[in-house]
Amino acid sequence: MQTTEQLPPAIQPDHRYEALLKVTGKLKYVAEFTGPFAKKDLLYAFVVQATIPSGTILSMDTHATERAPGVAAVLTPFNAPKLPAVTPQPPATRRLSLLQDKQVFYNGEPIALVVATTLDQARYAASLLKIRYAPTPAKLNFLDRLAEARPPKRGGKAAAEQSRGELSPSLAQATVTVDETYITPIQTHNPMEPHATIAWWNDDKLTVYDTTQYITGDKQSIAKALNLPLDSVHVICPFVGGGFGSKGSMWSHVPLAAMASKLTQKPVKLVLDRPQMFGPVGARPSTVNHIVLSASADGKLQAIQHDEIDHASVMEDFAEHATNPSRILYQSAANRTSLSMVDMNLGVATFMRAPGESPGTAVLEIAMDELAEKLHIDPVQLRLINHADRDPSEDKPWSSKHLKECYTQAADRFGWSKRQAPGTRLEGNDYIGVGMATATYPANRSAAAAIVRVNPDGTAYVASGTQDLGTGMVTLLAQTAARFLGLDIHQITAKCGDSTFPKAPVSGGSQSAASVCPAVEDAAKQAQLKLTQLAINDAQSPLHGISSTDIALRGGKIVQRSNPSVGEPLAALLTRNGNQPIEATGSAEPGEDKTSMSTHSFGAVFAEVAVDKDTHMVKVRRVVATYDIGTLMNEKTGINQMHGGIVWSVGTALHEDTVVDNTTGRIVNSNLAEYHVPINADIGTVDVTVLNIPDTKFNTLGARGIGEIGNTGTAAAIANAIYNATGKRVRSYPITPDKLMSA
Ligand code: MOS
């Protein structure tokens, strides 16, 4: 594979590609605009939700609803068009709520749709529906039903259980053991832009504007759910107002909007309101983690045991895999992990930013802190002693790993050496404490394609069927095309978010930059080849007859590589040769990185907290983190991703908790007033650096994805800092004042 020295110099744009549109409010998200239609030409749909957690719908009296002002249609399980019984994908096992039967699986499940001239009319008319149910006993109260845990339905034995080494002899070797249970709550995705769809038909062709992390998957899922040929569905999603995994797969409201549009013969807009985001569109499952860490007196881990129990919806099995970090993060003589699930009458659990590793590091890294305490070894030292030089779970080499430098660099910047014994640092009314943890997330890649077009005026266009979630993807498209075409970034028009563009993977699993940028690189190189051929064959070109390997694109010109003063502007070459654009598609896919190596990013996070000694309120004063993520592709959007992950982790540590009423199955705090996420006042200083060491075994650009690693490690660093401040160990997130008071 080529080394980065042979690549054209990287470009660092001074702002996001779409920054001006965003700060001037000109960029419109699906939830806030009307697509190609005037507002008055749209109908608005409102989702009606079940008010019992389990049972059957006996009847729906739609009389008053149908006669309410502006109502165009009322879809119920009693009149909805029958769809073929197909399972849409992805994911293959999803059971959608498309009004095809009268069963209720959770409180909040979509059970009807009211369509009207305005949203207010639809919402009011929905309130007039009279619904009778026959309730059945619901499976609620997760923590009281752990004994019902069963193996996961998907992923086979490897998902359920993994072990290496002999557990009992290793435990016998150990002199110090931590044996505790750690709990993480249900977390609900709350992107600023809620889920939103605008659907309309032209004869049998369906177009949807949808806010999604995966336009290609959305198209497939819609086609399958509605039994349409794949080519009849067109998905457009110019920008996404945040997704975090909840928009990685298609949920019921999307086909429901299409069904309503078909029925009314009008374009239909459907936006979930904030309470409707709690349940019907996924959440991170609650996890209970029994962790046993055993070490000899020198600090060497002899055994790691992690048994995870997740809550699962009765509708679909989704496993969090919080055991992932316990499998790969540290060397140990023996390692055993298991996973089981408890069925619940709740909405489906799904991917949430850093699925697995976010709660996984949150629990494992408290256990490591407890072990360090018992061993009287510094927590950083304990992690260095047990550093995994190879991936211990697969016994493979890492493609590139510089975690030790992360620990030492971040510890230095933080001032870790000044750490004091727990509960000994009182400043005014606050106990001050510091803590640290390891961050990790796998580096993924999938097949991706892109198209590049060089225009006769010397500007260029790049497009890929990826999507921009606010991550900076479209900036990376422009930046990568500019780099490999030798153009200024302002000469590039970049597009994504349309299912007619060349296919790209789901924007999930931190893979978009690592997958799509190499495809853009390939497309640009194909375009360069075509331009080179044009120049070589053109008697009027200054490059006529020169060897193709001696030609490069630089500064808007095509030049002789060995003598760049020979050449001409791209515009001159193209206008002289038919005045037509040069177009090329390119693609890239994972190679040996997938099989022979283990590809992960790592980091070290340090946190300082102040805990009020009377109220037990926690303030995170400082977070210092250093990550090893390969090449940093874009400083502004990349470091911004890390900041976002760290801010979210403050919420994971201290605030976020989806509270389920164990009698009714309702989400008690389904709004942003009571579902707490951090605000500016909750965030102290955040100091992030990256090592920026290219991982050229992973891809040509040396860049691993960074969307999710920022959401790992920090929660435990904060938990450990709280312990250092107060001497109180809380093993259940979020660490709220009441838990600290009673600890
Ligand atoms: Mo991310 S949870 O893989 O969308």
XYZ file of C-alpha atoms and ligand atoms in Angstrom:
747
model
C 0.000 0.000 0.000
C 1.176 3.484 -0.741
C 2.655 5.665 1.956
C 1.310 9.115 2.729
C 4.553 10.757 1.518
C 3.458 10.023 -2.072
C 0.076 11.688 -1.622
C -0.576 15.314 -2.533
C -0.450 17.539 0.557
C -3.533 17.435 2.767
C -5.865 20.421 2.668
C -7.263 21.964 5.857
C -10.295 24.065 4.918
C -10.799 26.983 7.253
C -14.462 26.182 7.766
C -17.142 23.614 7.026
C -18.222 23.376 3.409
C -21.810 24.274 4.350
C -20.928 26.690 7.175
C -22.334 29.830 5.538
C -25.636 28.104 4.738
C -25.888 26.849 8.303
C -25.066 30.078 10.101
C -27.415 32.080 7.866
C -30.254 29.591 8.338
C -30.431 28.898 4.605
C -29.671 25.221 4.983
C -32.974 23.444 5.544
C -33.466 20.124 7.261
C -36.291 17.791 6.300
C -38.091 18.478 9.587
C -38.256 22.215 8.905
C -38.975 22.557 5.190
C -41.553 21.488 2.662
C -39.293 20.080 -0.049
C -40.312 21.098 -3.574
C -43.844 21.970 -2.417
C -45.587 25.090 -1.176
C -46.683 24.747 2.430
C -50.365 24.725 1.490
C -49.915 21.875 -0.988
C -48.764 19.452 1.683
C -50.828 17.373 4.042
C -49.557 16.776 7.559
C -49.635 13.440 9.351
C -49.740 12.877 13.104
C -48.862 9.501 14.616
C -51.309 8.117 17.187
C -49.614 6.019 19.856
C -50.818 3.147 22.033
C -51.510 3.984 25.658
C -51.098 0.453 27.015
C -47.858 -1.578 27.089
C -49.284 -4.900 25.900
C -52.546 -6.219 24.522
C -54.959 -5.987 21.618
C -56.903 -3.112 20.071
C -60.594 -4.028 20.213
C -62.018 -1.024 18.413
C -61.276 2.481 17.193
C -64.138 4.921 16.904
C -63.017 7.366 14.200
C -66.371 9.152 13.877
C -65.395 12.458 15.507
C -61.866 12.368 14.103
C -63.058 12.044 10.519
C -65.418 14.985 10.932
C -62.861 17.270 12.581
C -61.709 20.326 10.558
C -59.185 19.706 7.793
C -58.989 15.928 8.159
C -58.098 14.173 4.897
C -57.575 10.607 6.071
C -57.538 8.430 9.179
C -55.506 5.242 8.896
C -56.116 2.557 11.512
C -55.510 -1.189 11.793
C -59.164 -1.554 10.740
C -58.886 0.226 7.377
C -55.167 0.475 6.433
C -54.215 -1.002 3.056
C -52.914 -4.543 3.467
C -49.193 -4.920 2.859
C -47.469 -8.192 2.047
C -45.934 -9.791 5.123
C -42.287 -8.988 4.439
C -39.456 -8.164 6.769
C -37.749 -5.006 5.689
C -34.018 -4.705 6.033
C -31.858 -3.561 7.566
C -32.093 -4.902 10.174
C -33.516 -8.158 8.906
C -35.501 -8.958 12.015
C -37.320 -5.655 12.436
C -41.052 -5.867 13.053
C -42.600 -2.582 11.952
C -45.826 -1.034 13.217
C -47.652 -0.497 9.901
C -51.243 -0.956 11.124
C -51.361 -4.495 9.748
C -52.611 -6.100 12.960
C -54.260 -5.100 16.217
C -51.514 -6.148 18.620
C -49.788 -3.670 20.927
C -46.209 -4.391 21.978
C -45.339 -1.239 23.907
C -46.832 1.939 25.295
C -46.182 4.534 22.604
C -46.298 2.154 19.640
C -47.772 3.773 16.475
C -51.333 2.426 16.088
C -52.997 4.984 13.795
C -52.247 7.973 11.590
C -54.341 11.126 11.174
C -53.727 13.235 8.057
C -54.990 16.812 7.787
C -54.417 20.160 6.112
C -52.350 21.427 9.036
C -50.376 19.690 11.764
C -52.527 21.278 14.483
C -55.673 19.947 12.837
C -54.173 16.466 12.591
C -53.065 16.532 16.228
C -56.457 17.776 17.448
C -58.379 15.251 15.366
C -56.166 12.467 16.741
C -57.192 13.459 20.268
C -60.817 12.650 19.337
C -60.109 8.977 18.551
C -61.855 6.586 20.925
C -59.786 3.435 21.337
C -60.724 0.330 23.314
C -58.073 -2.208 24.284
C -57.907 -5.673 25.770
C -54.704 -5.374 27.818
C -52.482 -8.359 28.596
C -49.828 -8.539 31.337
C -46.756 -6.565 30.292
C -43.113 -7.428 30.786
C -41.729 -4.413 32.638
C -39.342 -3.753 35.532
C -36.058 -4.942 34.006
C -33.984 -5.019 37.185
C -36.503 -7.268 39.000
C -36.544 -9.797 36.152
C -32.850 -10.494 35.547
C -33.414 -14.172 36.357
C -35.421 -14.420 33.109
C -32.327 -13.595 31.034
C -31.967 -15.766 27.918
C -29.332 -16.004 25.159
C -29.507 -13.411 22.349
C -31.453 -14.517 19.265
C -28.895 -13.125 16.818
C -25.162 -13.391 16.337
C -24.797 -17.064 17.288
C -22.622 -18.398 20.076
C -19.857 -15.813 19.532
C -22.252 -13.025 20.413
C -23.462 -14.835 23.493
C -20.193 -16.069 24.888
C -16.445 -15.925 24.333
C -13.662 -17.304 26.431
C -9.945 -17.914 26.304
C -7.598 -19.273 28.920
C -8.666 -21.105 32.044
C -10.709 -19.017 34.407
C -10.445 -20.927 37.694
C -6.650 -21.505 37.789
C -6.194 -17.849 36.814
C -8.481 -16.754 39.605
C -6.504 -18.939 42.002
C -3.283 -17.171 40.889
C -4.741 -13.800 41.738
C -4.215 -12.064 45.035
C -6.606 -9.167 44.474
C -10.100 -9.358 43.026
C -12.797 -6.831 42.170
C -16.229 -8.462 41.880
C -18.998 -5.922 41.337
C -22.108 -5.200 39.273
C -22.412 -2.020 37.214
C -25.589 -0.695 35.634
C -26.174 1.638 32.709
C -29.639 3.097 32.001
C -31.741 3.329 28.848
C -30.480 6.331 26.896
C -32.702 7.949 24.281
C -31.326 9.626 21.155
C -32.199 13.290 21.040
C -30.856 14.806 17.833
C -31.907 18.441 17.391
C -33.767 17.438 14.234
C -36.414 14.828 15.063
C -37.241 12.059 12.600
C -39.018 13.568 9.608
C -40.298 12.376 6.245
C -41.945 14.049 3.247
C -43.392 11.469 0.853
C -45.057 11.784 -2.524
C -45.889 9.643 -5.524
C -45.631 10.127 -9.280
C -47.702 7.251 -10.585
C -45.992 4.244 -9.022
C -42.742 6.017 -8.172
C -42.224 7.106 -4.605
C -39.960 9.977 -3.594
C -39.134 10.650 0.030
C -37.216 13.386 1.696
C -36.106 11.568 4.815
C -33.707 12.405 7.597
C -31.551 9.288 7.625
C -28.019 8.040 8.230
C -28.307 5.608 5.324
C -30.079 6.656 2.131
C -29.266 3.354 0.393
C -30.604 1.258 3.276
C -33.625 3.530 3.592
C -34.441 2.998 -0.072
C -34.144 -0.785 0.315
C -36.232 -0.856 3.480
C -38.990 1.341 2.058
C -39.166 -0.746 -1.124
C -39.340 -3.945 0.856
C -41.915 -2.705 3.390
C -44.231 -1.412 0.666
C -43.442 -4.231 -1.782
C -42.146 -1.874 -4.488
C -39.414 -2.508 -7.049
C -36.182 -0.986 -5.726
C -35.967 1.400 -8.669
C -39.314 2.990 -7.827
C -37.994 4.523 -4.628
C -35.905 7.696 -4.534
C -34.529 8.908 -1.189
C -33.177 12.428 -0.715
C -31.519 13.670 2.442
C -29.277 16.693 1.881
C -28.288 17.123 5.535
C -29.170 15.409 8.793
C -29.721 17.365 11.993
C -28.032 14.686 14.092
C -28.688 10.963 14.132
C -26.390 9.169 16.615
C -27.620 5.752 15.434
C -31.371 6.361 15.709
C -31.498 7.282 12.023
C -29.293 4.358 10.973
C -32.287 2.169 10.131
C -35.820 2.792 8.930
C -38.681 3.038 11.417
C -42.436 2.716 10.940
C -43.271 6.381 10.370
C -41.519 6.373 6.962
C -43.736 3.796 5.207
C -46.716 5.240 7.121
C -46.080 8.648 5.493
C -45.858 6.961 2.081
C -49.083 5.023 2.727
C -50.857 8.268 3.690
C -49.602 9.994 0.550
C -50.810 7.132 -1.631
C -54.228 7.229 -0.015
C -54.685 11.012 -0.208
C -52.908 11.453 -3.562
C -51.022 14.384 -2.024
C -47.526 14.904 -0.652
C -47.515 14.135 3.070
C -45.156 15.469 5.704
C -44.658 13.564 8.948
C -42.457 14.867 11.764
C -42.224 13.119 15.124
C -42.564 15.478 18.056
C -40.101 15.289 20.938
C -42.109 12.863 23.129
C -42.540 10.593 20.091
C -38.755 10.279 19.891
C -38.897 8.240 23.134
C -39.802 4.724 22.066
C -40.750 4.372 18.387
C -37.278 5.197 16.987
C -34.879 3.271 19.176
C -32.844 3.796 22.315
C -29.676 2.466 23.901
C -30.659 -0.557 26.010
C -30.115 -0.671 29.734
C -27.236 -2.995 30.670
C -26.358 -4.843 33.864
C -22.720 -5.865 34.004
C -21.230 -8.332 36.436
C -17.482 -7.790 36.210
C -14.738 -9.761 37.950
C -11.150 -8.554 37.603
C -8.405 -10.564 39.274
C -4.756 -9.589 39.412
C -1.546 -10.738 40.996
C 0.216 -8.370 43.413
C 2.396 -6.967 40.602
C -0.777 -5.666 38.927
C -0.895 -8.236 36.106
C -4.453 -9.189 35.246
C -4.996 -12.934 35.638
C -8.678 -13.002 34.740
C -11.286 -10.719 33.224
C -14.874 -11.854 33.478
C -17.764 -9.757 32.199
C -21.337 -11.032 32.101
C -23.757 -8.584 30.493
C -27.554 -8.603 30.627
C -29.411 -6.213 28.282
C -33.050 -5.301 28.193
C -34.591 -6.199 24.825
C -37.868 -5.267 23.203
C -40.278 -8.144 22.580
C -40.357 -6.812 18.988
C -36.669 -7.150 18.099
C -33.475 -8.443 19.671
C -30.778 -5.806 19.770
C -27.654 -6.448 21.819
C -25.482 -3.600 23.061
C -22.275 -5.683 23.400
C -20.921 -3.752 26.356
C -18.466 -6.625 26.730
C -16.495 -5.513 23.644
C -13.853 -3.502 25.541
C -13.483 -6.274 28.128
C -12.484 -8.590 25.288
C -9.800 -6.432 23.694
C -8.565 -3.687 25.989
C -6.215 -5.535 28.351
C -3.945 -8.545 28.313
C -4.944 -11.241 30.799
C -4.277 -14.942 31.283
C -7.993 -15.748 31.106
C -10.956 -13.898 29.663
C -14.627 -14.789 29.661
C -17.537 -12.684 28.499
C -21.207 -13.500 28.136
C -24.357 -11.758 26.988
C -28.000 -12.435 27.725
C -31.272 -10.567 27.313
C -34.484 -9.896 29.213
C -37.657 -9.273 27.180
C -39.528 -6.050 27.790
C -42.697 -4.428 26.447
C -40.730 -1.387 25.334
C -39.782 0.152 21.995
C -36.902 -1.414 20.120
C -33.334 -0.841 21.295
C -30.843 0.147 18.632
C -27.391 1.530 17.935
C -26.504 4.635 19.866
C -23.214 6.427 19.331
C -20.389 4.032 20.247
C -22.730 1.071 20.711
C -20.967 -1.437 22.962
C -17.936 0.675 23.756
C -19.783 3.599 25.334
C -21.406 1.666 28.203
C -18.653 -0.970 27.964
C -15.855 1.444 28.833
C -18.142 3.209 31.312
C -18.364 0.033 33.415
C -15.036 -1.729 32.782
C -13.036 1.407 33.487
C -14.640 1.887 36.903
C -13.728 -1.724 37.699
C -10.123 -1.002 36.638
C -10.083 2.012 38.977
C -11.333 -0.171 41.817
C -8.631 -2.729 41.047
C -5.909 -0.046 41.035
C -7.160 1.163 44.424
C -7.018 -2.330 45.911
C -3.562 -2.995 44.474
C -2.211 0.408 45.567
C -1.059 0.951 41.993
C -1.580 4.201 40.082
C -4.506 3.800 37.635
C -2.368 4.856 34.646
C 0.377 2.470 35.718
C -2.135 -0.392 36.024
C -3.235 0.192 32.444
C 0.360 0.324 31.195
C 1.153 -2.945 33.014
C -1.765 -4.652 31.262
C -1.387 -2.982 27.851
C -2.402 -5.358 25.044
C 0.412 -5.351 22.475
C -1.745 -7.505 20.176
C -5.527 -7.832 20.009
C -5.969 -10.483 22.713
C -9.460 -11.502 21.564
C -8.454 -12.471 18.036
C -4.708 -12.834 18.598
C -3.945 -10.514 15.707
C -1.573 -7.568 15.394
C -3.053 -4.082 15.547
C -2.840 -2.171 12.271
C -1.411 0.686 14.369
C -1.644 1.402 18.108
C -0.143 4.242 20.119
C -2.188 4.088 23.299
C 0.823 4.372 25.621
C 1.640 7.799 24.160
C -1.994 8.831 24.721
C -1.725 7.969 28.446
C 1.540 9.824 28.964
C 0.732 12.893 26.856
C -2.711 13.437 28.349
C -1.465 12.706 31.902
C 1.254 15.357 31.497
C -1.111 17.995 30.163
C -3.632 17.212 32.884
C -1.154 17.279 35.752
C -2.042 13.735 36.865
C 1.030 13.504 39.118
C -0.632 15.966 41.544
C -3.453 13.495 42.280
C -4.271 13.079 45.975
C -5.850 10.307 48.078
C -9.663 10.024 47.892
C -11.703 12.511 49.889
C -8.718 14.680 50.921
C -9.034 17.754 48.722
C -11.593 20.254 49.961
C -11.758 23.662 48.248
C -14.381 25.885 49.823
C -17.534 23.805 49.821
C -16.361 21.405 47.087
C -14.528 18.138 47.215
C -12.179 18.057 44.230
C -11.155 14.812 42.561
C -9.476 13.499 39.447
C -9.961 10.296 37.485
C -8.945 8.700 34.240
C -10.041 5.989 31.822
C -9.179 4.408 28.493
C -11.183 5.165 25.351
C -11.518 2.759 22.437
C -13.622 2.131 19.366
C -13.068 -0.167 16.383
C -12.074 1.277 13.028
C -14.508 0.101 10.367
C -14.611 0.378 6.590
C -17.065 -0.750 3.928
C -17.281 -0.583 0.157
C -18.041 2.923 -1.118
C -18.190 4.711 -4.458
C -18.012 8.327 -5.614
C -18.205 10.314 -8.811
C -15.925 13.178 -9.837
C -16.512 15.549 -12.728
C -13.974 18.124 -13.928
C -15.780 20.945 -15.729
C -14.466 22.775 -18.805
C -14.064 25.929 -16.692
C -11.614 24.105 -14.445
C -13.958 23.689 -11.492
C -15.052 20.249 -10.321
C -17.993 18.375 -8.849
C -17.871 15.448 -6.452
C -20.794 13.353 -5.231
C -21.309 10.221 -3.199
C -24.389 8.534 -1.806
C -23.195 9.135 1.729
C -24.880 11.546 4.127
C -23.739 14.419 6.339
C -24.994 14.120 9.911
C -23.270 17.291 11.004
C -20.042 15.323 11.063
C -18.342 17.214 8.246
C -18.715 14.499 5.591
C -19.477 16.902 2.748
C -16.475 19.006 3.756
C -14.346 15.872 3.504
C -15.760 15.134 0.031
C -14.769 18.610 -1.158
C -11.427 18.531 0.615
C -10.448 15.103 -0.721
C -11.514 15.918 -4.294
C -9.604 19.221 -4.168
C -6.497 17.493 -2.871
C -6.368 14.815 -5.542
C -7.434 17.086 -8.403
C -4.929 19.769 -7.437
C -7.698 22.337 -7.072
C -8.615 24.931 -4.485
C -11.442 23.729 -2.217
C -13.542 26.721 -3.351
C -13.492 25.299 -6.888
C -15.313 22.141 -5.737
C -19.049 21.567 -5.608
C -19.708 18.638 -3.254
C -22.965 16.723 -2.861
C -24.258 13.795 -0.873
C -27.625 12.593 0.402
C -29.323 11.365 -2.769
C -29.940 7.693 -3.509
C -29.172 8.264 -7.208
C -25.507 8.990 -6.317
C -22.931 6.179 -6.224
C -23.533 3.953 -3.196
C -21.859 4.534 0.140
C -22.282 2.749 3.463
C -24.431 3.673 6.442
C -23.050 6.640 8.338
C -22.624 4.489 11.408
C -19.828 2.600 13.065
C -17.454 5.542 12.550
C -16.821 4.438 8.997
C -17.903 7.134 6.555
C -14.685 9.143 6.255
C -12.545 6.000 6.170
C -14.769 4.390 3.516
C -15.800 7.303 1.294
C -12.624 9.415 1.126
C -10.586 6.598 -0.469
C -13.408 6.249 -3.048
C -13.156 9.973 -3.821
C -9.384 9.573 -4.073
C -9.900 6.739 -6.568
C -12.442 8.720 -8.615
C -10.106 11.725 -8.739
C -7.240 9.525 -9.884
C -9.449 8.027 -12.619
C -10.299 11.560 -13.724
C -6.613 12.447 -13.683
C -5.890 9.454 -15.962
C -8.497 10.679 -18.454
C -7.110 14.222 -18.347
C -3.600 12.839 -18.789
C -4.631 10.845 -21.870
C -6.321 13.918 -23.283
C -3.161 16.013 -22.823
C -0.757 13.390 -24.147
C -2.834 12.887 -27.293
C -3.405 16.583 -27.927
C -0.775 18.000 -30.307
C -1.464 21.502 -28.999
C -0.896 20.534 -25.349
C 2.475 21.438 -23.803
C 2.355 17.900 -22.366
C 1.935 16.232 -25.752
C 3.873 12.986 -25.881
C 5.123 13.157 -22.283
C 5.036 9.908 -20.261
C 1.754 9.558 -18.368
C 3.595 8.784 -15.118
C 5.261 12.202 -15.356
C 1.986 14.141 -15.275
C 0.348 15.651 -12.216
C -2.555 17.965 -11.325
C -1.464 21.033 -9.368
C -2.904 24.446 -8.656
C -5.690 24.123 -11.222
C -3.199 23.053 -13.887
C -2.103 19.852 -15.531
C 1.694 19.853 -15.402
C 4.811 17.816 -15.926
C 5.622 16.289 -12.535
C 9.404 16.522 -13.027
C 9.193 20.079 -14.352
C 5.987 21.746 -13.139
C 6.638 24.895 -15.173
C 5.571 22.857 -18.216
C 1.783 22.610 -18.383
C -1.451 24.536 -18.773
C -4.663 25.285 -16.883
C -7.209 22.434 -16.867
C -9.716 24.858 -18.408
C -7.441 25.430 -21.423
C -7.049 21.697 -22.039
C -10.778 20.990 -21.702
C -12.106 23.934 -23.748
C -9.732 23.057 -26.567
C -10.902 19.403 -26.472
C -14.638 19.604 -27.098
C -15.536 21.780 -24.102
C -17.001 18.736 -22.314
C -16.588 17.702 -18.673
C -14.376 14.753 -17.769
C -16.223 12.338 -15.520
C -15.017 9.344 -13.548
C -16.413 7.089 -10.861
C -14.204 5.492 -8.281
C -14.596 3.006 -5.511
C -12.758 1.561 -2.562
C -13.298 -1.377 -0.287
C -11.558 -2.930 2.682
C -8.683 -5.235 1.888
C -6.371 -7.191 4.124
C -7.043 -4.799 6.989
C -10.288 -6.704 7.548
C -8.782 -10.139 7.953
C -5.143 -10.133 9.000
C -5.168 -7.204 11.425
C -7.232 -5.739 14.165
C -8.130 -2.121 13.561
C -9.003 0.044 16.552
C -8.659 3.586 17.753
C -7.641 4.334 21.328
C -7.414 7.222 23.706
C -6.816 8.321 27.275
C -9.217 10.623 29.107
C -8.603 12.515 32.356
C -11.302 14.400 34.250
C -11.456 16.726 37.227
C -14.691 17.193 39.161
C -15.948 19.345 41.987
C -18.601 17.757 44.242
C -20.561 20.049 46.538
C -20.235 18.529 50.006
C -23.804 19.443 50.975
C -25.890 19.103 47.809
C -23.666 16.436 46.175
C -24.026 18.252 42.867
C -21.168 17.349 40.524
C -19.469 19.828 38.209
C -16.994 18.546 35.627
C -14.300 21.211 35.745
C -11.835 19.849 33.208
C -11.506 17.041 30.684
C -8.147 16.401 29.015
C -8.007 13.720 26.344
C -5.572 12.433 23.747
C -6.639 10.046 21.017
C -4.842 7.815 18.549
C -7.142 7.878 15.531
C -4.673 7.703 12.639
C -4.565 10.743 10.371
C -6.766 13.638 11.436
C -8.509 14.406 8.144
C -9.982 17.744 9.141
C -8.913 19.555 12.257
C -12.015 21.640 12.748
C -14.700 19.014 12.181
C -12.589 16.213 13.679
C -11.748 17.881 16.991
C -15.344 19.115 17.050
C -16.503 15.469 16.920
C -14.345 14.669 19.953
C -15.707 17.651 21.870
C -19.247 16.499 21.090
C -18.483 12.992 22.329
C -16.952 14.295 25.551
C -19.885 16.636 26.196
C -22.286 13.741 25.646
C -20.237 11.621 28.059
C -20.769 14.246 30.767
C -24.478 13.540 30.202
C -23.854 9.777 30.348
C -21.965 10.122 33.606
C -24.286 12.569 35.354
C -27.629 13.141 33.637
C -29.148 10.864 31.028
C -31.745 8.336 32.152
C -34.903 7.206 30.344
C -37.313 6.514 33.195
C -39.948 3.824 32.555
C -43.099 3.662 34.661
C -43.141 0.020 35.713
C -46.944 -0.130 35.841
C -47.937 1.482 32.539
C -44.751 1.075 30.508
C -44.816 4.787 29.714
C -41.634 6.812 29.467
C -42.001 9.261 32.349
C -39.526 11.901 31.150
C -40.099 11.980 27.388
C -39.090 15.613 26.922
C -35.959 17.724 27.119
C -37.043 19.401 30.353
C -36.911 16.138 32.264
C -34.599 13.992 30.138
C -31.442 15.835 31.063
C -28.619 16.391 28.621
C -25.640 18.633 29.358
C -25.867 22.313 28.538
C -23.071 24.878 28.350
C -23.164 25.474 32.105
C -22.412 21.763 32.695
C -19.192 21.827 30.692
C -15.891 23.104 32.016
C -12.794 23.184 29.849
C -12.353 20.452 27.259
C -8.811 19.947 25.989
C -8.489 17.452 23.126
C -5.440 16.465 21.126
C -4.810 13.662 18.668
C -1.487 11.986 17.937
C -2.113 12.216 14.177
C -0.002 9.138 13.363
C -1.243 7.739 10.009
C -2.532 4.159 10.000
C -1.497 3.373 6.433
C -2.210 -0.343 6.885
C -5.879 0.558 7.348
C -6.430 2.710 4.254
C -4.495 4.881 1.816
C -5.212 8.035 3.773
C -4.142 6.548 7.103
C -7.376 7.733 8.683
C -9.553 5.744 11.053
C -13.085 6.964 11.811
C -13.631 9.293 14.743
C -17.413 9.585 15.039
C -17.733 7.484 18.156
C -14.522 7.154 20.160
C -15.214 10.528 21.812
C -18.234 8.876 23.396
C -16.098 6.272 25.199
C -13.960 6.454 28.345
C -15.009 9.883 29.571
C -18.017 8.705 31.607
C -15.776 6.386 33.653
C -13.074 9.061 34.007
C -15.762 11.270 35.590
C -17.075 8.427 37.784
C -13.531 7.735 38.957
C -12.939 11.443 39.615
C -16.102 11.502 41.756
C -14.702 8.606 43.773
C -11.377 10.402 44.141
C -13.217 13.521 45.309
C -15.603 11.876 47.768
C -14.421 8.352 48.512
C -17.890 7.204 47.351
C -18.180 4.588 44.633
C -21.396 4.709 42.614
C -21.784 1.780 40.236
C -24.994 2.811 38.520
C -25.203 5.541 35.898
C -26.147 8.360 35.871
C -24.329 9.433 39.043
C -26.998 11.746 40.432
C -26.856 13.565 43.802
C -29.332 11.147 45.414
C -27.044 8.195 44.665
C -24.047 10.062 46.089
C -26.008 10.994 49.204
C -26.927 7.398 49.949
C -23.576 5.885 48.913
Mo -23.589 5.086 15.025
S -24.548 4.481 16.720
O -22.903 3.611 14.558
O -24.890 5.653 14.074
